[in-house]
CSV table of C-alpha atoms in Angstrom, one decimal:
chain,number,residue,atom,x,y,z
A,1,MET,CA,13.9,11.4,24.3
A,2,ILE,CA,12.5,8.9,22.0
A,3,SER,CA,13.6,5.2,22.9
A,4,LEU,CA,14.9,2.9,20.4
A,5,ASN,CA,11.7,0.8,20.7
A,6,GLU,CA,9.6,4.0,19.7
A,7,LEU,CA,12.1,4.8,17.0
A,8,TRP,CA,11.8,1.3,15.3
A,9,PHE,CA,8.0,1.5,15.7
A,10,VAL,CA,8.2,4.9,13.8
A,11,LEU,CA,10.6,3.6,11.2
A,12,ILE,CA,8.3,0.5,10.5
A,13,ALA,CA,5.2,2.9,10.2
A,14,VAL,CA,7.4,5.1,7.6
A,15,LEU,CA,8.1,2.1,5.6
A,16,PHE,CA,4.6,0.8,5.3
A,17,ILE,CA,3.5,4.5,4.6
A,18,GLY,CA,6.2,4.5,1.8
A,19,PHE,CA,5.1,1.1,0.5
A,20,PHE,CA,1.2,2.1,0.2
A,21,PHE,CA,2.1,5.5,-1.2
A,22,LEU,CA,4.5,4.2,-4.1
A,23,GLU,CA,3.3,0.6,-4.7
A,24,GLY,CA,-0.4,2.1,-4.4
A,25,PHE,CA,-0.2,3.5,-7.8
A,26,ASP,CA,1.5,0.5,-9.2
A,27,PHE,CA,-1.3,-1.6,-8.0
A,28,GLY,CA,-3.8,1.0,-9.5
A,29,VAL,CA,-2.0,1.1,-12.8
A,30,GLY,CA,-2.1,-2.9,-12.8
A,31,MET,CA,-5.8,-2.7,-12.4
A,32,GLU,CA,-6.3,-0.1,-15.1
A,33,THR,CA,-4.8,-2.6,-17.6
A,34,GLN,CA,-8.3,-4.3,-17.5
A,35,ILE,CA,-10.4,-1.4,-16.5
A,36,LEU,CA,-9.0,1.6,-18.6
A,37,ALA,CA,-7.1,0.3,-21.4
A,38,LYS,CA,-9.0,-0.6,-24.6
A,39,ASN,CA,-6.4,-2.4,-26.6
A,40,ASP,CA,-3.1,-4.2,-26.3
A,41,THR,CA,-1.1,-0.9,-27.1
A,42,GLU,CA,-2.7,0.9,-24.3
A,43,ARG,CA,-2.0,-1.9,-21.9
A,44,ARG,CA,1.6,-1.9,-22.9
A,45,ILE,CA,1.8,1.9,-22.3
A,46,LEU,CA,0.5,1.4,-18.9
A,47,ILE,CA,2.8,-1.4,-17.9
A,48,ASN,CA,5.8,0.6,-19.2
A,49,SER,CA,4.7,3.6,-17.3
A,50,ILE,CA,5.4,1.7,-13.9
A,51,GLY,CA,8.2,-0.8,-15.5
A,52,PRO,CA,11.1,1.1,-14.0
A,53,PHE,CA,9.4,1.5,-10.6
A,54,TRP,CA,7.4,-1.5,-9.6
A,55,ASP,CA,10.0,-3.9,-8.3
A,56,GLY,CA,11.8,-1.1,-6.2
A,57,ASN,CA,8.6,0.0,-4.7
A,58,GLU,CA,8.1,-3.6,-3.5
A,59,VAL,CA,11.2,-3.5,-1.5
A,60,TRP,CA,9.6,-1.1,1.0
A,61,LEU,CA,7.2,-4.1,2.0
A,62,ILE,CA,10.3,-6.4,2.2
A,63,THR,CA,12.2,-4.0,4.3
A,64,ALA,CA,9.2,-3.4,6.5
A,65,ALA,CA,8.9,-7.1,7.2
A,66,GLY,CA,12.5,-7.3,7.8
A,67,ALA,CA,12.5,-4.5,10.2
A,68,MET,CA,9.7,-5.9,12.0
A,69,PHE,CA,11.4,-9.4,12.5
A,70,ALA,CA,14.5,-7.8,13.8
A,71,ALA,CA,13.2,-5.1,16.0
A,72,PHE,CA,9.8,-6.8,17.2
A,73,PRO,CA,10.4,-10.5,16.7
A,74,GLU,CA,7.3,-11.4,18.9
A,75,TRP,CA,5.1,-9.2,16.8
A,76,TYR,CA,6.6,-10.7,13.6
A,77,ALA,CA,6.0,-14.2,15.0
A,78,THR,CA,2.4,-13.7,16.1
A,79,LEU,CA,1.5,-11.6,12.8
A,80,PHE,CA,3.0,-14.0,10.3
A,81,SER,CA,1.8,-17.2,11.9
A,82,GLY,CA,-1.7,-15.8,12.5
A,83,PHE,CA,-2.1,-14.5,9.1
A,84,TYR,CA,-0.5,-17.3,7.3
A,85,ILE,CA,-3.2,-17.9,4.7
A,86,PRO,CA,-3.9,-14.3,3.7
A,87,PHE,CA,-0.1,-13.7,3.5
A,88,VAL,CA,0.5,-16.7,1.3
A,89,PHE,CA,-2.3,-15.6,-1.2
A,90,ALA,CA,-0.7,-12.0,-1.2
A,91,LEU,CA,2.8,-13.5,-1.8
A,92,LEU,CA,1.5,-15.8,-4.8
A,93,ALA,CA,-0.3,-12.8,-6.3
A,94,LEU,CA,2.7,-10.5,-6.1
A,95,ILE,CA,4.9,-13.4,-7.8
A,96,ALA,CA,2.2,-14.0,-10.4
A,97,ARG,CA,2.1,-10.2,-11.2
A,98,GLY,CA,6.0,-9.8,-11.3
A,99,VAL,CA,6.4,-12.8,-13.6
A,100,ALA,CA,3.6,-11.4,-15.8
A,101,PHE,CA,5.3,-8.3,-16.2
A,102,GLU,CA,8.5,-10.1,-17.4
A,103,PHE,CA,6.7,-12.9,-19.5
A,104,ARG,CA,3.8,-11.1,-21.2
A,105,GLY,CA,5.7,-9.8,-24.2
A,106,LYS,CA,7.7,-13.0,-24.8
A,107,ARG,CA,5.2,-14.5,-27.3
A,108,ASP,CA,3.0,-12.7,-29.9
A,109,SER,CA,0.1,-14.7,-28.9
A,110,VAL,CA,-3.4,-13.3,-27.9
A,111,ALA,CA,-4.1,-16.2,-25.5
A,112,TRP,CA,-0.7,-16.0,-23.8
A,113,LYS,CA,-1.1,-12.1,-23.3
A,114,LYS,CA,-4.6,-12.4,-21.9
A,115,THR,CA,-3.4,-15.2,-19.5
A,116,TRP,CA,-0.6,-12.7,-18.2
A,117,ASP,CA,-3.1,-9.8,-18.1
A,118,VAL,CA,-5.2,-11.7,-15.8
A,119,CYS,CA,-2.3,-12.2,-13.7
A,120,ILE,CA,-1.5,-8.7,-13.6
A,121,PHE,CA,-5.0,-7.6,-12.6
A,122,PHE,CA,-5.4,-9.9,-9.7
A,123,GLY,CA,-1.8,-9.6,-8.8
A,124,SER,CA,-2.6,-5.9,-8.4
A,125,PHE,CA,-6.0,-6.3,-6.7
A,126,LEU,CA,-5.4,-9.0,-4.1
A,127,PRO,CA,-2.3,-7.7,-2.4
A,128,PRO,CA,-3.8,-4.2,-1.3
A,129,PHE,CA,-7.1,-5.8,-0.4
A,130,LEU,CA,-5.6,-8.4,1.7
A,131,LEU,CA,-3.1,-6.2,3.4
A,132,ALA,CA,-6.1,-3.8,4.2
A,133,VAL,CA,-7.9,-6.6,5.7
A,134,VAL,CA,-4.8,-7.5,7.9
A,135,PHE,CA,-4.3,-3.8,9.1
A,136,ALA,CA,-8.0,-3.4,9.8
A,137,SER,CA,-7.9,-6.5,11.9
A,138,PHE,CA,-5.0,-5.0,13.9
A,139,ILE,CA,-7.0,-2.1,15.1
A,140,LYS,CA,-10.2,-4.2,15.5
A,141,GLY,CA,-8.4,-6.7,17.8
A,142,LEU,CA,-7.8,-10.5,17.5
A,143,PRO,CA,-7.9,-13.3,19.7
A,144,ILE,CA,-4.4,-13.5,21.1
A,145,ASP,CA,-3.6,-15.3,24.3
A,146,GLY,CA,-0.9,-14.7,27.2
A,147,ASP,CA,1.6,-16.6,25.3
A,148,MET,CA,1.2,-14.2,22.2
A,149,GLN,CA,-0.5,-16.9,20.3
A,150,MET,CA,-3.1,-15.8,17.9
A,151,TYR,CA,-6.2,-18.1,17.4
A,152,ALA,CA,-8.2,-16.4,14.9
A,153,GLY,CA,-11.1,-18.0,13.0
A,154,PHE,CA,-12.4,-17.0,9.7
A,155,THR,CA,-14.9,-14.4,10.9
A,156,ASP,CA,-12.2,-12.7,13.2
A,157,ILE,CA,-10.2,-11.8,10.0
A,158,VAL,CA,-13.0,-11.6,7.3
A,159,ASN,CA,-16.1,-9.6,8.6
A,160,VAL,CA,-17.8,-6.3,7.5
A,161,TYR,CA,-15.2,-4.0,9.0
A,162,THR,CA,-12.2,-5.5,7.4
A,163,VAL,CA,-13.9,-6.1,4.0
A,164,VAL,CA,-14.9,-2.6,3.8
A,165,ALA,CA,-11.4,-1.6,4.7
A,166,GLY,CA,-10.1,-3.9,1.8
A,167,VAL,CA,-12.5,-2.4,-0.8
A,168,THR,CA,-11.8,1.0,0.3
A,169,VAL,CA,-7.9,0.6,-0.2
A,170,VAL,CA,-8.4,-1.1,-3.5
A,171,LEU,CA,-10.4,1.9,-4.8
A,172,LEU,CA,-8.0,4.5,-3.3
A,173,CYS,CA,-5.1,2.7,-5.0
A,174,LEU,CA,-6.9,2.6,-8.3
A,175,VAL,CA,-7.7,6.4,-7.9
A,176,HIS,CA,-4.0,6.9,-7.0
A,177,GLY,CA,-2.8,4.9,-10.0
A,178,LEU,CA,-5.1,6.8,-12.5
A,179,MET,CA,-3.6,10.1,-11.3
A,180,PHE,CA,-0.2,8.5,-11.9
A,181,THR,CA,-1.3,7.6,-15.6
A,182,THR,CA,-2.2,11.1,-16.1
A,183,LEU,CA,1.5,12.1,-15.3
A,184,ARG,CA,3.1,9.4,-17.4
A,185,THR,CA,0.7,9.4,-20.4
A,186,VAL,CA,-0.5,11.8,-23.0
A,187,GLY,CA,-3.7,12.1,-25.2
A,188,ASP,CA,-6.9,10.3,-24.8
A,189,LEU,CA,-5.5,7.7,-22.4
A,190,GLN,CA,-4.5,10.4,-20.2
A,191,ALA,CA,-7.7,12.2,-20.5
A,192,ARG,CA,-9.8,9.0,-19.7
A,193,ALA,CA,-7.5,8.4,-16.8
A,194,ARG,CA,-8.4,11.8,-15.2
A,195,LYS,CA,-12.1,11.4,-16.0
A,196,MET,CA,-12.3,8.0,-14.5
A,197,ALA,CA,-10.4,9.2,-11.4
A,198,GLN,CA,-13.1,12.0,-11.1
A,199,ARG,CA,-16.1,9.7,-11.3
A,200,LEU,CA,-14.5,7.4,-8.6
A,201,LEU,CA,-14.2,10.2,-6.2
A,202,LEU,CA,-17.7,10.0,-4.9
A,203,PRO,CA,-17.8,6.3,-4.2
A,204,LEU,CA,-14.3,6.5,-2.8
A,205,GLY,CA,-15.4,9.4,-0.4
A,206,ALA,CA,-18.6,7.4,0.7
A,207,LEU,CA,-16.4,4.4,1.6
A,208,LEU,CA,-13.8,6.4,3.3
A,209,LEU,CA,-16.4,8.2,5.5
A,210,ALA,CA,-18.1,4.6,6.3
A,211,PHE,CA,-14.8,3.2,7.3
A,212,VAL,CA,-14.1,6.1,9.6
A,213,VAL,CA,-17.4,6.1,11.3
A,214,MET,CA,-17.1,2.1,11.6
A,215,THR,CA,-13.6,2.6,13.2
A,216,TYR,CA,-14.9,5.1,15.6
A,217,TYR,CA,-17.8,2.6,16.9
A,218,MET,CA,-16.0,-0.6,16.4
A,219,THR,CA,-12.4,0.0,17.7
A,220,ASP,CA,-10.9,1.8,20.8
A,221,ILE,CA,-8.4,3.8,18.8
A,222,PHE,CA,-10.2,7.2,18.9
A,223,GLU,CA,-10.6,6.4,22.8
A,224,GLN,CA,-6.8,6.1,22.9
A,225,ARG,CA,-5.5,9.0,20.5
A,226,GLY,CA,-8.9,10.7,19.9
A,227,LEU,CA,-7.4,14.2,19.4
A,228,VAL,CA,-4.5,13.4,17.1
A,229,LEU,CA,-6.7,11.1,15.0
A,230,MET,CA,-9.4,13.7,14.7
A,231,ILE,CA,-6.6,16.1,13.2
A,232,ILE,CA,-5.6,13.2,10.7
A,233,VAL,CA,-9.0,12.8,9.8
A,234,ALA,CA,-9.5,16.5,9.0
A,235,LEU,CA,-6.3,16.5,7.2
A,236,GLY,CA,-7.3,13.6,5.2
A,237,ILE,CA,-10.7,15.3,4.3
A,238,ILE,CA,-8.8,18.4,3.1
A,239,ALA,CA,-6.5,16.4,1.0
A,240,PHE,CA,-9.5,14.5,-0.5
A,241,ILE,CA,-11.2,17.7,-1.5
A,242,LEU,CA,-8.0,19.0,-2.9
A,243,SER,CA,-7.5,16.0,-5.0
A,244,GLY,CA,-11.1,16.6,-6.6
A,245,PHE,CA,-10.4,20.3,-7.2
A,246,PHE,CA,-7.0,19.8,-8.8
A,247,MET,CA,-8.5,17.0,-11.0
A,248,THR,CA,-11.0,19.4,-12.3
A,249,LYS,CA,-8.2,22.1,-13.0
A,250,LYS,CA,-6.2,19.4,-14.6
A,251,LYS,CA,-3.4,20.0,-12.1
A,252,ASP,CA,-2.5,16.3,-12.2
A,253,GLY,CA,0.8,16.5,-10.3
A,254,TYR,CA,-1.0,18.2,-7.3
A,255,ALA,CA,-3.9,15.8,-7.6
A,256,PHE,CA,-1.5,12.8,-7.4
A,257,GLY,CA,0.0,14.3,-4.4
A,258,MET,CA,-3.1,14.7,-2.6
A,259,THR,CA,-4.3,11.1,-3.3
A,260,GLY,CA,-1.0,9.9,-2.1
A,261,ALA,CA,-1.7,12.2,0.9
A,262,VAL,CA,-4.9,10.5,1.8
A,263,ILE,CA,-3.1,7.1,1.5
A,264,ALA,CA,-0.4,8.4,3.9
A,265,LEU,CA,-2.6,9.9,6.4
A,266,SER,CA,-4.7,6.7,6.4
A,267,VAL,CA,-1.8,4.4,7.1
A,268,THR,CA,-0.5,6.9,9.7
A,269,SER,CA,-3.7,6.9,11.6
A,270,ILE,CA,-3.5,3.1,12.0
A,271,PHE,CA,-0.1,3.3,13.7
A,272,VAL,CA,-1.1,6.3,15.7
A,273,GLY,CA,-4.1,4.5,17.0
A,274,LEU,CA,-2.2,1.4,17.8
A,275,PHE,CA,0.7,3.0,19.7
A,276,PRO,CA,2.3,1.8,22.1
A,277,ARG,CA,0.5,-1.5,21.1
A,278,VAL,CA,1.5,-3.4,17.9
A,279,MET,CA,-1.5,-5.9,18.0
A,280,ILE,CA,-4.6,-5.7,20.1
A,281,SER,CA,-6.0,-8.8,22.1
A,282,SER,CA,-9.7,-9.2,22.0
A,283,ILE,CA,-9.4,-11.6,24.8
A,284,ASP,CA,-7.7,-9.4,27.4
A,285,GLN,CA,-6.1,-6.1,27.3
A,286,ALA,CA,-3.2,-7.5,29.4
A,287,PHE,CA,-2.4,-9.7,26.4
A,288,ASN,CA,-1.6,-6.7,24.0
A,289,LEU,CA,1.6,-7.0,22.1
A,290,THR,CA,3.4,-3.7,22.8
A,291,ILE,CA,6.5,-2.0,21.7
A,292,THR,CA,8.2,-3.2,24.9
A,293,ASN,CA,7.1,-6.8,25.3
A,294,ALA,CA,7.4,-7.5,21.6
A,295,ALA,CA,10.7,-5.9,21.1
A,296,SER,CA,14.4,-7.2,20.7
A,297,GLY,CA,17.0,-6.4,23.3
A,298,HIS,CA,18.5,-2.9,23.7
A,299,TYR,CA,21.9,-4.1,22.2
A,300,SER,CA,20.1,-5.5,18.9
A,301,LEU,CA,18.1,-2.4,18.5
A,302,LYS,CA,21.3,-0.1,18.9
A,303,VAL,CA,23.2,-2.0,16.5
A,304,MET,CA,20.3,-2.1,14.0
A,305,THR,CA,19.9,1.6,14.2
A,306,ILE,CA,23.6,2.3,13.4
A,307,VAL,CA,23.2,0.0,10.2
A,308,ALA,CA,20.0,1.5,9.2
A,309,LEU,CA,21.0,5.2,9.5
A,310,THR,CA,24.2,4.3,7.4
A,311,ILE,CA,22.4,2.5,4.6
A,312,LEU,CA,19.1,4.5,4.5
A,313,PRO,CA,20.4,7.5,2.6
A,314,PHE,CA,22.0,5.5,-0.2
A,315,VAL,CA,18.9,3.5,-0.6
A,316,LEU,CA,16.7,6.7,-0.8
A,317,GLY,CA,19.1,8.3,-3.1
A,318,TYR,CA,18.9,5.3,-5.4
A,319,GLN,CA,15.3,5.4,-5.6
A,320,ILE,CA,15.0,9.3,-6.1
A,321,TRP,CA,17.5,9.1,-8.9
A,322,SER,CA,15.6,6.3,-10.6
A,323,TYR,CA,12.3,8.4,-10.6
A,324,PHE,CA,14.3,11.3,-11.8
A,325,VAL,CA,15.9,9.4,-14.6
A,326,PHE,CA,12.5,7.8,-15.9
A,327,HIS,CA,10.4,10.9,-15.2
A,328,LYS,CA,9.4,11.3,-19.0
A,329,ARG,CA,5.9,10.5,-20.3
A,330,VAL,CA,5.4,7.1,-22.4
A,331,HIS,CA,4.2,7.6,-25.9
A,332,GLU,CA,2.4,5.2,-28.1
A,333,LYS,CA,5.2,5.7,-30.8
A,334,GLU,CA,8.0,4.7,-28.6
A,335,HIS,CA,9.2,1.2,-28.4
A,336,LEU,CA,6.9,-0.7,-26.1
A,337,GLU,CA,8.7,-3.7,-24.4
A,338,TYR,CA,5.8,-5.6,-22.7
């Protein structure tokens, strides 16, 4: 039977998968406000398309961090102390983005709106980039000593491998967001979103392939979980090809599902490759943080499991209901709040 340590590792993985799937299209739409939109009206349409969802989607990240703190405190301590600077910048970007959504429409001033539009763009670009850099560093390995202290220099975190991961995730979120836009808008904006997504598929595919090849040669996760990861990669390739096929057929819902599947499989591969480790030491494998030496006590995990299983259905039910209520497309003639 699965242990509580394994269960919470899986739950944290699911939370991160949900975050990148849901917040991924939010980030993409945020970037679209500067890349796709031609005027203020189109920007407001794009922002309104994610208006009911973006703050709820961020809860997945907060919950994942909270679960990590409670279930694996040593993992949480090493991670957040070692990546303090990237996390501060990601947090500031998320704060600026959230404030911009609320403040942008408070004044009818071009300069005012342009200022907040810049915040929305960078607040949508930086978090996925920085989080991808962090996750790539996980699987590449970091200088962690026997006391679970991480002493990472700049090049340990920012290097060719992690930067490629960051750019890949940003582009993947953008394509995912473009497909969400095709589901929530009509007319010319919808058509341009679909066309841009199709144009970005080729560079995205090249980046994904490069990242997989680099992962094979620069990390040990294929040695640890080679067969399972090969299956995940194969499924990812199939999902990627299907996303392009559905785009050409204007099956936007299916295409959105496939870009989301690529995101979900990518995050899954990281956790599969890590298991049973949670952070890899580049100094000595004996210093790896695992689901055993980084975990809370059995009683704490048991209580947390009972509470989580009690509350989780209500949380999921609420979020599913919100997507159902706000499923209609956003039209230009409707009242635009932002």
